[in-house]
Short mmCIF file of C-alpha atoms in Angstrom, two decimals:
data_model
loop_
_atom_site.label_atom_id
_atom_site.label_comp_id
_atom_site.label_asym_id
_atom_site.label_seq_id
_atom_site.Cartn_x
_atom_site.Cartn_y
_atom_site.Cartn_z
CA SER A 1 -4.65 90.79 -131.13
CA TRP A 2 -1.55 91.98 -132.95
CA THR A 3 -0.57 95.61 -132.69
CA SER A 4 2.14 97.58 -134.41
CA ALA A 5 4.23 97.03 -131.27
CA SER A 6 4.18 93.29 -131.94
CA PHE A 7 6.02 93.87 -135.24
CA LYS A 8 9.70 94.01 -134.31
CA GLU A 9 12.57 94.78 -136.64
CA ALA A 10 13.37 91.88 -138.93
CA ASP A 11 16.81 90.46 -139.59
CA LEU A 12 17.00 89.97 -143.35
CA PHE A 13 19.54 87.18 -143.15
CA ILE A 14 20.77 85.05 -140.28
CA MET A 15 23.61 82.60 -140.83
CA ASP A 16 24.00 79.98 -138.11
CA TRP A 17 23.52 76.21 -137.75
CA SER A 18 19.74 76.54 -138.13
CA THR A 19 20.31 77.78 -141.69
CA PHE A 20 21.40 74.28 -142.72
CA ARG A 21 18.29 72.81 -141.15
CA SER A 22 16.19 75.31 -143.10
CA ILE A 23 17.93 74.38 -146.35
CA SER A 24 17.24 70.68 -145.80
CA ILE A 25 13.56 71.41 -145.07
CA THR A 26 13.45 73.41 -148.31
CA PHE A 27 14.87 70.42 -150.20
CA PHE A 28 12.15 68.28 -148.68
CA ALA A 29 9.45 70.81 -149.57
CA TYR A 30 10.36 70.81 -153.27
CA THR A 31 10.87 67.07 -153.68
CA ALA A 32 7.71 66.26 -155.56
CA HIS A 33 9.15 64.43 -158.55
CA THR A 34 7.96 61.10 -157.16
CA ASN A 35 4.47 62.28 -158.12
CA ILE A 36 5.37 63.05 -161.74
CA PHE A 37 4.17 59.74 -163.21
CA PRO A 38 0.80 59.63 -161.41
CA VAL A 39 0.16 63.25 -162.42
CA TYR A 40 1.15 62.51 -166.02
CA ASP A 41 -1.22 59.53 -166.08
CA GLU A 42 -4.10 61.76 -164.93
CA LEU A 43 -3.63 64.36 -167.68
CA LYS A 44 -6.31 64.32 -170.39
CA SER A 45 -3.91 65.47 -173.10
CA ARG A 46 -0.50 63.97 -172.38
CA GLY A 47 2.76 65.25 -173.73
CA MET A 48 6.05 66.79 -172.71
CA ARG A 49 4.89 70.34 -173.38
CA ARG A 50 1.71 69.86 -171.31
CA MET A 51 3.66 68.22 -168.46
CA ASN A 52 6.16 71.10 -168.45
CA LYS A 53 3.27 73.58 -168.13
CA VAL A 54 1.73 71.62 -165.25
CA THR A 55 5.09 71.31 -163.49
CA LYS A 56 5.98 74.99 -163.87
CA ARG A 57 2.56 76.10 -162.66
CA SER A 58 2.50 73.78 -159.66
CA VAL A 59 6.05 74.65 -158.56
CA GLY A 60 5.31 78.34 -159.11
CA LEU A 61 2.15 78.13 -157.00
CA GLU A 62 4.03 76.15 -154.35
CA PHE A 63 6.80 78.78 -154.28
CA LEU A 64 4.28 81.62 -154.03
CA LEU A 65 2.43 79.98 -151.14
CA TYR A 66 5.67 79.20 -149.28
CA LEU A 67 6.83 82.78 -149.84
CA ILE A 68 3.57 84.30 -148.56
CA PHE A 69 3.27 82.08 -145.49
CA GLY A 70 6.97 82.14 -144.65
CA THR A 71 7.28 85.90 -144.98
CA SER A 72 4.09 86.50 -143.00
CA ALA A 73 5.23 84.22 -140.19
CA TYR A 74 8.65 85.82 -140.09
CA LEU A 75 7.26 89.35 -140.00
CA VAL A 76 4.92 88.49 -137.15
CA PHE A 77 7.10 86.22 -135.00
CA LYS A 78 10.67 87.13 -136.07
CA ASN A 79 13.24 84.73 -134.62
CA ASP A 80 10.64 83.16 -132.34
CA VAL A 81 9.07 81.10 -135.15
CA ASP A 82 8.67 77.49 -134.07
CA GLY A 83 9.40 74.62 -136.49
CA ASP A 84 5.64 74.07 -136.56
CA ILE A 85 4.27 77.57 -137.04
CA LEU A 86 0.92 76.60 -135.57
CA ASN A 87 2.66 76.25 -132.19
CA ASN A 88 3.21 80.02 -132.21
CA PHE A 89 -0.51 80.69 -131.94
CA ASP A 90 -2.91 80.46 -129.03
CA ASP A 91 -4.34 76.99 -128.38
CA ASN A 92 -7.86 78.41 -127.98
CA ASN A 93 -8.03 79.89 -131.50
CA TYR A 94 -10.56 77.89 -133.54
CA LEU A 95 -8.93 78.70 -136.90
CA ILE A 96 -5.56 77.47 -135.64
CA MET A 97 -7.23 74.33 -134.28
CA ALA A 98 -8.76 73.78 -137.74
CA GLY A 99 -5.28 74.19 -139.26
CA ARG A 100 -3.85 71.63 -136.83
CA ILE A 101 -6.63 69.20 -137.69
CA ALA A 102 -6.00 69.75 -141.43
CA ILE A 103 -2.26 69.08 -141.05
CA THR A 104 -2.98 65.97 -138.96
CA LEU A 105 -5.37 64.68 -141.63
CA SER A 106 -2.83 65.47 -144.34
CA LEU A 107 -0.10 63.49 -142.57
CA PHE A 108 -2.57 60.71 -141.77
CA ILE A 109 -3.61 60.41 -145.42
CA ALA A 110 0.00 60.64 -146.65
CA LEU A 111 0.98 57.57 -144.64
CA PRO A 112 -0.73 54.87 -146.74
CA VAL A 113 0.21 56.69 -149.95
CA ASN A 114 3.90 56.53 -148.99
CA ILE A 115 3.95 53.11 -147.27
CA ASN A 116 3.22 51.23 -150.49
CA PRO A 117 6.19 52.59 -152.52
CA ALA A 118 8.49 52.39 -149.48
CA ARG A 119 7.62 48.73 -148.94
CA LYS A 120 7.95 48.00 -152.64
CA ASN A 121 11.40 49.62 -152.79
CA PHE A 122 12.65 47.82 -149.69
CA GLU A 123 11.41 44.48 -151.03
CA SER A 124 13.04 45.06 -154.41
CA LEU A 125 16.27 46.10 -152.69
CA PHE A 126 16.55 43.12 -150.36
CA PHE A 127 14.56 40.43 -152.19
CA LYS A 128 15.07 41.33 -155.83
CA ASP A 129 15.20 37.81 -157.22
CA LYS A 130 12.70 36.21 -154.82
CA PRO A 131 9.06 35.55 -155.69
CA PHE A 132 6.31 37.53 -153.97
CA SER A 133 5.58 36.43 -150.40
CA THR A 134 2.46 37.48 -148.53
CA ILE A 135 4.15 36.91 -145.17
CA ARG A 136 7.13 39.09 -146.16
CA HIS A 137 4.71 41.71 -147.49
CA ILE A 138 2.84 41.82 -144.16
CA ILE A 139 6.06 41.84 -142.10
CA PHE A 140 7.50 44.77 -144.10
CA THR A 141 4.23 46.67 -143.76
CA LEU A 142 4.08 46.08 -140.01
CA LEU A 143 7.75 46.99 -139.61
CA LEU A 144 7.28 50.26 -141.50
CA MET A 145 4.16 51.06 -139.48
CA ILE A 146 5.97 50.39 -136.20
CA ILE A 147 8.84 52.67 -137.27
CA VAL A 148 6.39 55.43 -138.22
CA VAL A 149 4.47 55.13 -134.94
CA LEU A 150 7.69 55.18 -132.90
CA LEU A 151 8.89 58.26 -134.79
CA ALA A 152 5.54 59.96 -134.22
CA ILE A 153 5.71 59.21 -130.49
CA TYR A 154 9.35 60.01 -129.79
CA VAL A 155 10.30 62.78 -132.23
CA PRO A 156 9.11 66.05 -130.71
CA SER A 157 8.50 67.97 -133.94
CA VAL A 158 7.67 67.03 -137.53
CA SER A 159 10.19 69.67 -138.65
CA ILE A 160 12.98 67.40 -137.35
CA VAL A 161 11.75 64.58 -139.58
CA PHE A 162 11.44 66.95 -142.56
CA SER A 163 14.96 68.30 -142.04
CA VAL A 164 16.49 64.81 -141.77
CA LEU A 165 14.63 63.62 -144.87
CA GLY A 166 15.61 66.78 -146.74
CA ALA A 167 19.26 66.41 -145.78
CA THR A 168 19.48 62.74 -146.70
CA CYS A 169 16.86 61.19 -148.95
CA CYS A 170 15.79 64.25 -150.90
CA VAL A 171 19.31 65.32 -151.76
CA TYR A 172 20.05 61.81 -152.97
CA LEU A 173 16.86 61.62 -155.04
CA CYS A 174 17.17 65.10 -156.56
CA PHE A 175 20.83 65.13 -157.42
#
């Protein structure tokens, strides 16, 4: 139920403290290099030239989608855009509910994919020279799961987590 009256004038550039949060979320959004090796392993014809093509196409598609969705959201909601854009829409809209379910499933599926490398890195950092221990493995997994659940319960928006990760971990990994 948008009308031309709902489209307000847009500020092309706003510089305040939220700009830094946006930059850190952008860093997080483009930190995909941890997936390079699994993607390379899945290629039928492997090689540097082929991997460069895949990388350029995927980052280009990612940029295009971010540009389309970000610009559309900004033109519709202006400065009232929430960190989770789906919160700007009516709760009774079935398409928005489907989007919320899709994001929830995406985050739910991403958890086990990211727990394994996180646990492996923590174990190699703290117990580099020690042999594998099933008890330690289970304790690290449970500890990581407890941290994730507590973050999910107490952090009000996933955009806060993305901005903190973008400002800390992603900057360190990328540069």
